[in-house]
Coordinates of C-alpha atoms in Angstrom, one line a residue:
M21 CA 48.8 -68.0 -2.0
K22 CA 45.8 -68.2 0.4
L23 CA 46.1 -70.1 3.6
Y24 CA 43.2 -71.0 5.8
L25 CA 44.4 -71.9 9.3
A26 CA 42.0 -73.8 11.6
R27 CA 42.3 -75.1 15.1
H28 CA 41.0 -78.5 16.2
G29 CA 37.6 -78.8 18.0
L30 CA 37.2 -79.0 21.7
T31 CA 38.6 -81.9 23.9
D32 CA 37.9 -82.7 27.5
W33 CA 41.3 -81.3 28.4
N34 CA 40.5 -78.0 26.8
K35 CA 37.4 -77.8 29.0
E36 CA 39.5 -78.6 32.0
M37 CA 42.2 -76.1 31.1
R38 CA 44.9 -78.8 30.9
A39 CA 48.0 -78.4 28.8
Q40 CA 47.6 -80.9 26.0
G41 CA 50.7 -80.4 24.0
R42 CA 51.6 -83.7 22.3
K43 CA 49.2 -85.8 24.3
D44 CA 47.1 -87.6 21.6
L45 CA 43.5 -86.8 22.7
S46 CA 40.2 -87.2 20.8
L47 CA 37.5 -84.6 20.4
N48 CA 34.6 -84.7 22.7
A49 CA 31.0 -84.4 21.5
E50 CA 31.1 -80.6 21.5
G51 CA 34.4 -80.7 19.6
R52 CA 32.8 -82.9 16.9
A53 CA 29.9 -80.5 16.7
Q54 CA 32.3 -77.6 16.3
A55 CA 34.1 -79.5 13.5
E56 CA 30.7 -79.8 11.7
E57 CA 30.2 -76.1 12.1
L58 CA 33.7 -75.5 10.5
R59 CA 32.7 -77.8 7.7
D60 CA 29.6 -75.6 7.0
K61 CA 31.8 -72.5 7.0
I62 CA 34.3 -73.8 4.5
K63 CA 32.1 -76.0 2.3
G64 CA 32.2 -73.5 -0.6
I65 CA 36.0 -73.2 -0.7
E66 CA 37.9 -75.3 -3.2
F67 CA 41.2 -76.2 -1.6
T68 CA 44.3 -77.0 -3.6
A69 CA 45.6 -79.0 -0.7
V70 CA 44.6 -79.9 2.9
Y71 CA 47.2 -80.4 5.6
A72 CA 46.8 -81.4 9.3
S73 CA 48.6 -82.3 12.4
P74 CA 48.6 -86.1 12.9
L75 CA 47.4 -85.8 16.5
K76 CA 43.8 -87.2 16.9
R77 CA 42.1 -84.0 17.8
A78 CA 43.3 -82.3 14.6
A79 CA 42.8 -85.4 12.5
E80 CA 39.2 -85.8 13.6
T81 CA 38.5 -82.1 13.0
V82 CA 39.9 -82.1 9.5
E83 CA 38.2 -85.4 8.6
I84 CA 34.8 -84.1 9.7
A85 CA 35.3 -80.6 8.2
V86 CA 36.6 -81.8 4.8
G87 CA 35.3 -85.3 4.6
D88 CA 36.2 -87.0 1.3
R89 CA 36.2 -83.9 -0.9
S90 CA 40.0 -83.5 -0.5
E91 CA 43.0 -85.8 0.3
I92 CA 44.3 -84.9 3.7
I93 CA 48.1 -84.8 4.2
Y94 CA 49.3 -85.3 7.8
D95 CA 52.5 -83.4 8.6
D96 CA 54.6 -83.6 11.8
R97 CA 55.7 -80.0 11.4
L98 CA 52.1 -79.1 12.4
L99 CA 52.2 -81.0 15.7
E100 CA 51.3 -78.9 18.8
R101 CA 54.0 -77.3 20.9
S102 CA 55.4 -79.8 23.4
F103 CA 54.6 -78.7 27.0
G104 CA 57.0 -81.3 28.4
D105 CA 56.5 -82.1 32.0
F106 CA 53.4 -79.8 32.2
E107 CA 51.2 -81.8 29.8
G108 CA 48.1 -82.9 31.6
K109 CA 48.4 -80.2 34.3
V110 CA 45.8 -77.6 34.8
V111 CA 47.1 -74.3 33.5
K112 CA 45.7 -71.2 35.0
S113 CA 48.9 -69.4 34.4
W114 CA 52.2 -70.6 32.9
S115 CA 54.1 -68.4 35.4
E116 CA 52.7 -70.7 38.1
L117 CA 54.2 -73.7 36.4
V118 CA 57.5 -72.3 35.2
E119 CA 58.4 -69.8 37.9
G120 CA 60.1 -66.7 36.6
V121 CA 60.1 -67.9 33.0
N122 CA 57.9 -66.4 30.2
I123 CA 57.5 -69.5 28.0
D124 CA 56.4 -67.3 25.1
D125 CA 59.6 -65.3 25.1
I126 CA 60.8 -65.7 21.5
T127 CA 64.5 -65.2 22.5
L128 CA 64.7 -68.3 24.7
E129 CA 66.3 -71.4 23.3
E130 CA 65.6 -73.6 26.3
I131 CA 62.7 -73.7 28.7
P132 CA 62.7 -75.7 32.0
G133 CA 60.5 -78.8 32.1
G134 CA 61.0 -79.7 28.5
V135 CA 58.7 -77.1 27.1
E136 CA 59.3 -76.5 23.4
A137 CA 60.8 -73.0 22.8
V138 CA 58.8 -70.6 20.6
R139 CA 61.9 -70.4 18.3
S140 CA 61.5 -74.1 17.6
M141 CA 57.8 -73.6 16.6
L142 CA 58.6 -70.6 14.5
A143 CA 61.3 -72.7 12.7
R144 CA 58.8 -75.5 12.0
V145 CA 56.2 -73.0 10.6
D146 CA 58.9 -71.3 8.4
D147 CA 59.9 -74.7 7.1
F148 CA 56.3 -75.7 6.3
L149 CA 55.5 -72.4 4.6
N150 CA 58.7 -72.6 2.5
Y151 CA 57.6 -76.1 1.5
L152 CA 54.2 -74.7 0.4
K153 CA 55.8 -72.0 -1.6
Q154 CA 58.1 -74.5 -3.4
H155 CA 55.3 -76.9 -4.2
Y156 CA 52.3 -74.8 -5.0
D157 CA 51.4 -71.9 -7.3
D158 CA 50.7 -68.4 -6.0
D159 CA 47.0 -69.0 -6.6
A160 CA 46.8 -72.1 -4.4
V161 CA 44.3 -72.3 -1.6
I162 CA 45.6 -74.3 1.3
L163 CA 43.8 -75.5 4.5
V164 CA 45.9 -76.3 7.6
V165 CA 44.2 -77.8 10.7
G166 CA 46.3 -77.7 13.8
H167 CA 46.5 -76.5 17.3
G168 CA 46.3 -73.4 19.6
A169 CA 50.0 -72.7 20.2
M170 CA 50.9 -73.6 16.6
S171 CA 48.2 -71.2 15.3
K172 CA 50.0 -68.4 17.3
A173 CA 53.3 -69.4 15.6
F174 CA 51.6 -69.2 12.2
D175 CA 50.1 -65.8 13.0
W176 CA 53.5 -64.5 14.1
V177 CA 55.2 -65.6 10.9
L178 CA 52.4 -64.5 8.6
T179 CA 51.8 -61.0 10.0
E180 CA 53.9 -58.0 10.7
H181 CA 55.0 -57.2 14.3
S182 CA 56.6 -54.3 16.0
A183 CA 59.5 -54.8 18.4
D184 CA 57.2 -54.5 21.4
D185 CA 54.6 -57.1 20.2
V186 CA 54.0 -60.1 22.5
F187 CA 54.1 -63.5 21.0
G188 CA 50.7 -65.3 21.2
K189 CA 48.4 -62.3 21.4
T190 CA 46.3 -63.8 18.5
H191 CA 44.6 -67.0 19.5
L192 CA 42.2 -69.2 17.5
G193 CA 39.2 -70.7 19.4
N194 CA 38.4 -74.3 19.0
A195 CA 37.4 -75.1 15.4
E196 CA 37.9 -71.4 14.4
A197 CA 39.6 -70.6 11.1
K198 CA 41.5 -67.5 10.0
E199 CA 42.5 -66.6 6.4
Y200 CA 46.0 -65.4 5.5
N201 CA 47.5 -64.3 2.2
F202 CA 51.2 -64.9 1.7

């Protein structure tokens, strides 16, 4: 199966370096233009199915990029990572916000301030990918439009890692897409 994973276009909070998490924000003008560029890059691909996070920024991106050429299925498993109490705050460094805690430590089950643990994101991605495997043939081509932290979780699950790899080292830019085979 082939999976194309894309991140939503730019929002004002992206520009301001604010943690968005589950805050339901729309694309700005630059983000809409990025979604149009994504549309041009994927226009020749015939998707078996198209999935997206229901948050506005992902929904707007997929609606611009795919238009009416495919039905769009919105799935809560694709929601962005919750950044809890830190949503809306300028994030120069997570260590400044959550002192002494690496929020990307995959062994943590709880993180102060209501930040969703990486393990929870990985479980959502596993559940979603297992769903795809159960419902689509091996030759299916799937588009998923989501978010930055969730793209890191997808990359972690879909690629091999050594014991010393750091979660989140692969990051999609706004309206960037990456192809995976699984």
